[in-house]
Short mmCIF file of C-alpha atoms in Angstrom, two decimals:
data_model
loop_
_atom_site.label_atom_id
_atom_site.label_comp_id
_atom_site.label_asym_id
_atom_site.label_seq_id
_atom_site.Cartn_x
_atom_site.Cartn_y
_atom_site.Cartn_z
CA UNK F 109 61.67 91.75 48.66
CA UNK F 110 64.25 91.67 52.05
CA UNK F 111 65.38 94.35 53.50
CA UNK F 112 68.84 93.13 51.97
CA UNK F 113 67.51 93.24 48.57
CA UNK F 114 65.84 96.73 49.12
CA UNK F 115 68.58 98.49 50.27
CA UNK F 116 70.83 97.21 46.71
CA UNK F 117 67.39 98.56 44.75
CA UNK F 118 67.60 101.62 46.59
CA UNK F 119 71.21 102.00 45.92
CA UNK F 120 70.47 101.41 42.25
CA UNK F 121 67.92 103.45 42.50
CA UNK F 122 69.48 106.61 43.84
CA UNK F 123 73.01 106.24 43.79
CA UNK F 124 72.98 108.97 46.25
CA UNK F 125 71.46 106.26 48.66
CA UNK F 126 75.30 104.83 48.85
CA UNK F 127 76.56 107.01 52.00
CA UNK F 128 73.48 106.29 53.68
CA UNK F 129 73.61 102.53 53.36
CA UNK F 130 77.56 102.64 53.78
CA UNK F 131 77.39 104.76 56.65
CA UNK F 132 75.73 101.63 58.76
CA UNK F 133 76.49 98.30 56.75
CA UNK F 134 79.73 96.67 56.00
CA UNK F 135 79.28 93.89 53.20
CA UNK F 136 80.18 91.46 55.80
CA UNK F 137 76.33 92.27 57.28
CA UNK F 138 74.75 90.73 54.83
CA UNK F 139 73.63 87.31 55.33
CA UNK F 140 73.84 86.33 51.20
CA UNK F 141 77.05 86.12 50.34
CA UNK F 142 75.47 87.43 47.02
CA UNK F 143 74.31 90.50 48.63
CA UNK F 144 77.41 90.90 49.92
CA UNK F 145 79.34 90.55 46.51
CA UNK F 146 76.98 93.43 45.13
CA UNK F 147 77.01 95.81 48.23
CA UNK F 148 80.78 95.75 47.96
CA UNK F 149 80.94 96.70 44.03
CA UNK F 150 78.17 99.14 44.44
CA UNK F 151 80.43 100.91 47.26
CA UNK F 152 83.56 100.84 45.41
CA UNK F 153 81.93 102.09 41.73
CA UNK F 154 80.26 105.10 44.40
CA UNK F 155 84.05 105.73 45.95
CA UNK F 156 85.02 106.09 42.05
CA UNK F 157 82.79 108.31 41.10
CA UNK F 158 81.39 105.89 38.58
CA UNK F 159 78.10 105.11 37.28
CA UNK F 160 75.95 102.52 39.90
CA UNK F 161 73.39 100.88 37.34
CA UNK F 162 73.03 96.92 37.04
CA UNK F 163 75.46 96.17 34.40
CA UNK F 164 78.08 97.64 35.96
CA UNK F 165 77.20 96.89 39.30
CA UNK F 166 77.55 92.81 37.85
CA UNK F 167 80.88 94.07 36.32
CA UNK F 168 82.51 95.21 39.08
CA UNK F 169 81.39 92.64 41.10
CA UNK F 170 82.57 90.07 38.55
CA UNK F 171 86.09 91.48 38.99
CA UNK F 172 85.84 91.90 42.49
CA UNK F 173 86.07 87.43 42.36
CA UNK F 174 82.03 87.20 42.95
CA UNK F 175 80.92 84.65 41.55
CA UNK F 176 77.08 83.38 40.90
CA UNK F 177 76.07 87.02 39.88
CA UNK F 178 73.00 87.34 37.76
CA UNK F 179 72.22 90.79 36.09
CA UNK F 180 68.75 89.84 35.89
CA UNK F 181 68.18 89.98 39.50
CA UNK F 182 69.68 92.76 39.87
CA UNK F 183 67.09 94.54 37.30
CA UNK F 184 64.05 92.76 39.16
CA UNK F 185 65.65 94.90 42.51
CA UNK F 186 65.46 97.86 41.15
CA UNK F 187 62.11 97.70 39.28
CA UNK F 188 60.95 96.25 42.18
CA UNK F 189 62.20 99.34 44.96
CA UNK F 190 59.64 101.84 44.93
CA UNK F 191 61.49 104.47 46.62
CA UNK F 192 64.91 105.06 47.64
CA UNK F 193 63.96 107.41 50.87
CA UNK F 194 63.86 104.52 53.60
CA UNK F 195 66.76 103.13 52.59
CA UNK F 196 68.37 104.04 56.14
CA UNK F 197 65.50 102.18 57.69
CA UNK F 198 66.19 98.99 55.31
CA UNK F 199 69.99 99.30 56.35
CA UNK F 200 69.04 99.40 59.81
CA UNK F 201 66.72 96.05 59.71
CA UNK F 202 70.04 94.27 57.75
CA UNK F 203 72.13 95.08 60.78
CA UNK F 204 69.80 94.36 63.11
CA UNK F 205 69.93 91.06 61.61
CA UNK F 206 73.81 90.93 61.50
CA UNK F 207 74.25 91.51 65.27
CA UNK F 208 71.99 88.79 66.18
CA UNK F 209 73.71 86.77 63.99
CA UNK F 210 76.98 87.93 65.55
CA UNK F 211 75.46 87.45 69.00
CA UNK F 212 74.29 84.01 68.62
CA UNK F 213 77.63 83.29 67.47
CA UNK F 214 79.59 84.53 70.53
CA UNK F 215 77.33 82.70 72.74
CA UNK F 216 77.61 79.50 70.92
CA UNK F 217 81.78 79.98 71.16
CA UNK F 218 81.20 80.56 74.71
CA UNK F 219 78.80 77.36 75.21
CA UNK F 220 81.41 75.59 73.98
CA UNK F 221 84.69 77.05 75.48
CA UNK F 222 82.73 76.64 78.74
CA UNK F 223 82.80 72.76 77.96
CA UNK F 224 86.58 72.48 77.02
CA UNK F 225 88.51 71.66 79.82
CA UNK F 226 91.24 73.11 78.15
CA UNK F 227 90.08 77.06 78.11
CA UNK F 228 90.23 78.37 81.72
CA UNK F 229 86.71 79.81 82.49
CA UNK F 230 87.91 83.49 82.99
CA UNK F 231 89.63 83.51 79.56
CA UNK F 232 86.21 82.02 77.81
CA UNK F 233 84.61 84.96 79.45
CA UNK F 234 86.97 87.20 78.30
CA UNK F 235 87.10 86.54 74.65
CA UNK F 236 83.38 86.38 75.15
CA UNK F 237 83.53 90.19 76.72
CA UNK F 238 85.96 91.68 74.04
CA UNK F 239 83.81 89.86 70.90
CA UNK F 240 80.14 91.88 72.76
CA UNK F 241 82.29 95.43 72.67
CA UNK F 242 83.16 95.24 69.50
CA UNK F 243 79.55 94.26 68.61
CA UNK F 244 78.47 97.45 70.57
CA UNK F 245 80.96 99.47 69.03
CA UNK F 246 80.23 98.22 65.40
CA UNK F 247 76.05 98.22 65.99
CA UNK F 248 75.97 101.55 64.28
CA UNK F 249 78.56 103.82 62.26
CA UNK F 250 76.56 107.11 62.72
CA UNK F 251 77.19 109.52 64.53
CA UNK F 252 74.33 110.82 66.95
CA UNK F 253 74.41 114.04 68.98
CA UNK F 254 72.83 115.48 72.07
CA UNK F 255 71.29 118.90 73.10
CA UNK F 256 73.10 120.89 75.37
CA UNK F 257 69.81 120.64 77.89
CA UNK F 258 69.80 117.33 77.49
CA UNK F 259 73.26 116.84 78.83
CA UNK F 260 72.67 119.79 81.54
CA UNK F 261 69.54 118.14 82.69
CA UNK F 262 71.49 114.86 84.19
CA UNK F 263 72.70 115.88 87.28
CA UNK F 264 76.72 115.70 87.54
CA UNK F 265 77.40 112.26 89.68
CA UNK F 266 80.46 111.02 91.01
CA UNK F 267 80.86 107.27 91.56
CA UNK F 268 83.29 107.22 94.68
CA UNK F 269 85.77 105.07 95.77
CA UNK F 270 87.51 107.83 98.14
CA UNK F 271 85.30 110.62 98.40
CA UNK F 272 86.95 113.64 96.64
CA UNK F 273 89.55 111.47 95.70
CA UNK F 274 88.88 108.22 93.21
CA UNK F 275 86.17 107.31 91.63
CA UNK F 276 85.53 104.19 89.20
CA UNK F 277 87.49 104.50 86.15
CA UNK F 278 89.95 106.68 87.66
CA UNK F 279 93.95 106.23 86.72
CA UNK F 280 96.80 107.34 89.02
CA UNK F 281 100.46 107.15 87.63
CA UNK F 282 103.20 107.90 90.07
CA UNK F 283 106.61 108.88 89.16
CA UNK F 284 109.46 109.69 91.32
CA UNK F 285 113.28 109.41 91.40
CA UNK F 286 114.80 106.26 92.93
CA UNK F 287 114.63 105.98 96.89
CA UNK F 288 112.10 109.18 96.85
CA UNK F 289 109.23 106.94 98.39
CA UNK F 290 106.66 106.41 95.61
CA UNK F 291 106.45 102.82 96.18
CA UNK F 292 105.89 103.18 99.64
CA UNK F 293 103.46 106.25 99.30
CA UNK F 294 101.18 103.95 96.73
CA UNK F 295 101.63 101.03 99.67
CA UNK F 296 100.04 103.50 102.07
CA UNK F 297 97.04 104.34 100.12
CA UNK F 298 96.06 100.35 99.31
CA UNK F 299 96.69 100.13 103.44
CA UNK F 300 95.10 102.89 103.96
CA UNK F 301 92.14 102.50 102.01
CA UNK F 302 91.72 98.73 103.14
CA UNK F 303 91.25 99.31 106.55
CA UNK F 304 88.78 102.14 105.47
CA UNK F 305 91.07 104.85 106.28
CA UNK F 306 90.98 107.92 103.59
CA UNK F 307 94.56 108.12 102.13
CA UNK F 308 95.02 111.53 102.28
CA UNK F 309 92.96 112.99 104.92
CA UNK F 310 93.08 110.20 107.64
CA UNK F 311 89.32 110.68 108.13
CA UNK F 312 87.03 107.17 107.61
CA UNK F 313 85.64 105.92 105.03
CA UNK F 314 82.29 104.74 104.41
CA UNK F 315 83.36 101.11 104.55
CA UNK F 316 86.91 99.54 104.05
CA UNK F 317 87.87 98.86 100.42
CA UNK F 318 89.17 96.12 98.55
CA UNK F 319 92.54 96.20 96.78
CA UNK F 320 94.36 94.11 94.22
CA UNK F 321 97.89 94.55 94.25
CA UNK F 322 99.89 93.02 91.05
CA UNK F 323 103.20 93.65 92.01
CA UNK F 324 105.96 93.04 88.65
CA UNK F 325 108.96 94.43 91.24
CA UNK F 326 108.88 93.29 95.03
CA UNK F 327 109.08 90.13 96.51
CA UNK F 328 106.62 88.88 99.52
CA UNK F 329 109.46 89.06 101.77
CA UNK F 330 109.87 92.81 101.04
CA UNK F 331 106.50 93.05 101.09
CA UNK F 332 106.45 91.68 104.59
CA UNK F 333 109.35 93.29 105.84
CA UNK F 334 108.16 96.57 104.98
CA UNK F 335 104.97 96.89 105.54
CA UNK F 336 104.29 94.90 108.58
CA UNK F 337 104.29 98.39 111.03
CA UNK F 338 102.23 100.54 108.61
CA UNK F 339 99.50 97.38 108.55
CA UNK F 340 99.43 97.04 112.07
CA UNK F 341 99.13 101.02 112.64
CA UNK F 342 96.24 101.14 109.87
CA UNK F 343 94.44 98.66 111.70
CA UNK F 344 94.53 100.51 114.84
CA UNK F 345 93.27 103.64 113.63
CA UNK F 346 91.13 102.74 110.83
CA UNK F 347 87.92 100.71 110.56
CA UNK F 348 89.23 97.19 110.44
CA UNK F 349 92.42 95.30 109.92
CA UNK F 350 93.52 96.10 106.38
CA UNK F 351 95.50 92.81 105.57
CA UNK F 352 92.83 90.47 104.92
CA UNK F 353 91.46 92.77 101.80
CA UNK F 354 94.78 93.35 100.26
CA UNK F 355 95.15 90.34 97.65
CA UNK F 356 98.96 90.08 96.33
CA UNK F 357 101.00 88.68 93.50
CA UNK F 358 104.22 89.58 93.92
CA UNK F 359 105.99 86.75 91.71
CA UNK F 360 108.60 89.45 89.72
CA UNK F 361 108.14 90.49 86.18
CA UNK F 362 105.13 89.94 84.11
CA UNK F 363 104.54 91.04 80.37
CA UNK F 364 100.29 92.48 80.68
CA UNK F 365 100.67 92.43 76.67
CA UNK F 366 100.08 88.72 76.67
CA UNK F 367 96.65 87.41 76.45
CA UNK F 368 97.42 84.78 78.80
CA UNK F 369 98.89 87.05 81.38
CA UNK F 370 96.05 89.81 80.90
CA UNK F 371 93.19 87.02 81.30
CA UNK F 372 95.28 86.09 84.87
CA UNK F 373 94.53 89.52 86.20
CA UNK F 374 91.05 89.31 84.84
CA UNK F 375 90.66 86.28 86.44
CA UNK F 376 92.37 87.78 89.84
CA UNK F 377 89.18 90.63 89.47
CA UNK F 378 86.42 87.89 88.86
CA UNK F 379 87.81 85.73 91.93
CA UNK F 380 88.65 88.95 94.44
CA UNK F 381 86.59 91.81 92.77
CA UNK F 382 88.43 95.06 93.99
CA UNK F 383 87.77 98.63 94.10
CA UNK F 384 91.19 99.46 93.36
CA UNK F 385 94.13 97.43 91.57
CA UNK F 386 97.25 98.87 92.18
CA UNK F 387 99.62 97.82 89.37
CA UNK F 388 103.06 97.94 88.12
CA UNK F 389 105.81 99.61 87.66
CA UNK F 390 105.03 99.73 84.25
CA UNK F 391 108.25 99.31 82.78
CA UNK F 392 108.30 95.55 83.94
CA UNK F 393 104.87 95.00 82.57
CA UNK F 394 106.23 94.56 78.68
CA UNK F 395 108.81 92.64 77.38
CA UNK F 396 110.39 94.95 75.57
CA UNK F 397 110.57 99.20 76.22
CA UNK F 398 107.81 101.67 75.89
CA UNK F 399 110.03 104.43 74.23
CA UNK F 400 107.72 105.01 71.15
CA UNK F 401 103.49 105.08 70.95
CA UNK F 402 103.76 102.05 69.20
CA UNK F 403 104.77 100.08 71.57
CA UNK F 404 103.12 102.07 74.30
CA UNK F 405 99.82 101.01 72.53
CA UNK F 406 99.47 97.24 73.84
CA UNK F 407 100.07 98.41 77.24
CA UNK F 408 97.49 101.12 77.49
CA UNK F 409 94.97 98.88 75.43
CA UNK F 410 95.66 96.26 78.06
CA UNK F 411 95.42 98.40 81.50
CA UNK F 412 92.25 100.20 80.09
CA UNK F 413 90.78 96.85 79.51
CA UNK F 414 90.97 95.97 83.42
CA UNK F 415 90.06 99.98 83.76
CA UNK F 416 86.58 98.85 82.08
CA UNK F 417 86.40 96.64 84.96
CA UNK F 418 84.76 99.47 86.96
CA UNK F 419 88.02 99.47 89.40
CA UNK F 420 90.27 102.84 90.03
CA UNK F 421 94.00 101.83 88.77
CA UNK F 422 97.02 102.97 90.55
CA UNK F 423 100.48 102.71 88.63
CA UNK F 424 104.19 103.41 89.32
CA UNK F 425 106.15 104.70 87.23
CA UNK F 426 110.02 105.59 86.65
CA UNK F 427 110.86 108.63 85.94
CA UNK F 428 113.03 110.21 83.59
CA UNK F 429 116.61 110.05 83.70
CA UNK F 430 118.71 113.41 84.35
CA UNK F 431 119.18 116.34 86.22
CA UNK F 432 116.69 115.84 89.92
CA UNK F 433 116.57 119.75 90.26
CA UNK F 434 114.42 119.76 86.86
CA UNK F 435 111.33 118.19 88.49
CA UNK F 436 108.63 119.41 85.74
CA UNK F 437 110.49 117.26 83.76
CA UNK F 438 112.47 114.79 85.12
CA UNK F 439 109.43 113.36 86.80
CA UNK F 440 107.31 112.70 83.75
CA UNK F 441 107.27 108.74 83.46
CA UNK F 442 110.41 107.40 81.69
CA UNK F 443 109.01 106.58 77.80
CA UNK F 444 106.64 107.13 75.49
CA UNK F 445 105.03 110.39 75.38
CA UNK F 446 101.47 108.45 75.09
CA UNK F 447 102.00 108.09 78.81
CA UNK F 448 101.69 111.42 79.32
CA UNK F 449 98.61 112.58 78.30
CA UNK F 450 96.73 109.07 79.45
CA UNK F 451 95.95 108.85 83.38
CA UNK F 452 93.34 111.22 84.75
CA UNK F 453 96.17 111.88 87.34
CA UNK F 454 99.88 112.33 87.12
CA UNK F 455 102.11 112.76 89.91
CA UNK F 456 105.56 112.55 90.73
CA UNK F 457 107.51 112.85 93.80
CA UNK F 458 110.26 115.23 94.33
CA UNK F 459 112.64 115.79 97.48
CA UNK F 460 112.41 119.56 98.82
CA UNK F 461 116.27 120.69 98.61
CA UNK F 462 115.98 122.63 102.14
CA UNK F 463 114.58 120.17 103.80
CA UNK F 464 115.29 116.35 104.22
CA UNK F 465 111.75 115.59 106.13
CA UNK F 466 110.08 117.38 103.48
CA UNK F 467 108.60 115.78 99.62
CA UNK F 468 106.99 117.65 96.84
CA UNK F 469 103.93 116.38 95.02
CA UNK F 470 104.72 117.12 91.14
CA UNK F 471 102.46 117.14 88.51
CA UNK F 472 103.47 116.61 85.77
CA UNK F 473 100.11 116.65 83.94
CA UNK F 474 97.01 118.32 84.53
CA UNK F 475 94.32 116.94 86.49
CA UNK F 476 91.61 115.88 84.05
CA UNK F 477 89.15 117.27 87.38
CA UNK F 478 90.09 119.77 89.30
CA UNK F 479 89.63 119.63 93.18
CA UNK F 480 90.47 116.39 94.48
CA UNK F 481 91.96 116.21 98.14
CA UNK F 482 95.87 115.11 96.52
CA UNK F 483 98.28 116.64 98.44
CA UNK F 484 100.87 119.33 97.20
CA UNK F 485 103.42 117.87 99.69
CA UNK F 486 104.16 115.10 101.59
CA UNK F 487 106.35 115.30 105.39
CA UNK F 488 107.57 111.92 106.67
CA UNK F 489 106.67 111.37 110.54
CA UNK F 490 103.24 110.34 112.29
CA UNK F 491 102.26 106.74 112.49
CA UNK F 492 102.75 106.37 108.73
CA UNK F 493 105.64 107.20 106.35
CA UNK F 494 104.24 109.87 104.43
CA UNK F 495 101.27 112.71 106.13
CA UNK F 496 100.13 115.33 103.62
CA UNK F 497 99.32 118.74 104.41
CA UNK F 498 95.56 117.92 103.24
CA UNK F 499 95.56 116.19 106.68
CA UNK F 500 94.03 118.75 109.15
CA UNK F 501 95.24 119.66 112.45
CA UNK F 502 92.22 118.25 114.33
CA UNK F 503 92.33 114.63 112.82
CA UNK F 504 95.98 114.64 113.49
CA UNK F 505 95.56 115.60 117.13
CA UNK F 506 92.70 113.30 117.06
CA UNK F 507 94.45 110.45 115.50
CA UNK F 508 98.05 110.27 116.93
CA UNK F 509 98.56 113.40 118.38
CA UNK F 510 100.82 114.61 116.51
CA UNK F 511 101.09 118.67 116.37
CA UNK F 512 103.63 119.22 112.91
CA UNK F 513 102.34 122.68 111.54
CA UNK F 514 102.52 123.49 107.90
#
């Protein structure tokens, strides 16, 4: 007997077997096609509440479209099942059997994608990469739980980017209204955190990180023409001249829904692998709106998948359309409400009415972790556009001398 054939005897068996088998095994993880045929009828006769014996297993699998059914064997499978109680264990060995399976056919796709000069390599790997999660994510159905001591006994562990600040996995959407200096705040912090500067404090990094920038808005020449002085400044303070770990592409409006587009940035991670990719705005990364969760969907799925990349995300934004004095809600990002509730960090930028130097630092959703260094408002001046008041007096002395109180 195989463990396929034991876990239909079991099934036949006990019918109360079903939920165990069905809560690990599709039909589709059976290697006999036969099997297969007979799993499926014995889960839809248990679904109906009717009887799960071998006649009308063969029945329902008859009209079902199997084909090649014998009753007999399915008599000699359940005289042949001793007992139904390891019928979890036989399920377990069938899709042990179906991953491998599964796995030897992803590598085989890949062996020969990796041969056709007509698949680029990064989008062989990436088909490759999306076919092993779902084999991950399929591997078991159940459910498995922890103790509370054995979560409390694994010591809480940050994976930095920007101590206090990013870690891996991290996502930062920034909203703000037109002309309020989001874009050049987010230019700043990839500057910034290139020539190992800390964004928000000014003090150093640990080493100088490495940035992607996929830019669906600006040009290169406004790239160069406005942020020549902030480079040159960041590489006088910081730890090293930022410029040569920023990679660009600034090449106007891209749709990240695409396959062929979203393997291009995977490929841009493979060839320059950042710390942080600093993307958008989103609104010109679909070609068509994000004004319902449906069609919010394929952009989140597709910015999460370079998330899983181990890199912190930064996104613009637009902001709502209406009345500026409403910041709360004016600044949430322009769309679907899906965007909301997504990035670990929402922030939008807001212009203090009583004073013109002077920005405030929104949120317009809860930090998912309370305490990072983010600043509550932002003062132009100092050697670059924006200084925070999470920048203390010392460093600024220190740094450029410059004595603005807040």
């Amino acid at each position: 007997m195989t463990p396929e054939e034991l876990v239909i005897g079991s099934c036949l068996l006990t019918p109360d077997s079903v939920r165990f088998a069905s809560s690990i095994l599709e039909p589709e993880d059976f290697r006999s096609k036969t099997h297969a045929d007979l799993f499926r009828a014995i889960v839809h006769l248990a679904k109906a509440s009717e009887p799960i014996e071998p006649f009308s297993v063969w029945t329902k699998a008859e009209e079902l479209g199997a084909r090649g059914v014998n009753v007999v064997d399915l008599h000699n499978m359940l005289q042949n099942t001793g007992s139904s109680s390891s019928i979890s264990f036989y399920a377990d060995q069938v899709k042990e059997a179906a991953s491998r399976r599964k796995l030897t056919a992803i590598a085989t796709r890949l062996m020969r994608e990796a041969g056709d000069e007509t698949y680029h390599p990064s989008q062989a790997a990436q088909t490759a990469t999306e076919a092993i999660k779902d084999l991950q994510s399929g591997t078991s159905h159940r459910m498995t739980t922890k103790t509370l001591q054995e979560i409390l006994a694994i010591e809480e562990d940050h994976d930095w980017l920007i101590p206090e600040l990013l870690e891996r996995g991290d996502r930062l959407v920034l909203t703000g209204f037109e002309g309020g200096g989001k874009t050049t705040w987010i230019r700043q912090i990839v500057i910034c955190v290139a020539a190992g500067i800390h964004p928000t404090t000014m003090n150093m990094l640990e080493r100088p990180l490495t940035v992607l920038v996929v830019d669906a808005e600006n040009t290169e020449a406004q790239w160069r023409a406005q942020v020549r002085g902030m480079t040159r400044k960041a590489a006088s303070y910081g730890i090293t001249d930022p410029s040569p770990n920023i990679h660009i592409h600034a090449k106007g409006r891209i749709d990240i829904t695409k396959d062929a587009t979203l393997g291009e940035v995977h490929r841009l991670i493979d060839e320059h692998e950042p710390d942080v990719v600093a993307i958008g705005p989103l609104y010109k990364m679909v070609s068509t709106g994000i004004n319902n969760d449906q069609e919010a969907a394929p952009l989140i799925m597709a910015l999460d998948s370079l998330r899983d990349r181990g890199v912190a995300l930064i996104m613009e934004g637009h902001a709502s359309k209406g009345n500026s004095q409403n910041a709360a809600r004016d600044l949430a990002p322009r769309g679907s409400a899906a965007l909301m509730g997504w990035p670990e960090f929402g922030f939008g930028l807001h212009p203090d009415a009583n004073d013109p130097d002077k920005t405030i630092v929104t949120r317009w959703r809860g930090d998912r972790e309370a305490g990072r260094q983010w600043p509550k408002e932002l003062y132009r001046g100092g050697p670059f556009p924006w200084t925070g008041e999470t920048v203390s007096t010392t460093t600024r002395q220190q740094l450029y001398g410059w004595e603005k109180s807040f």
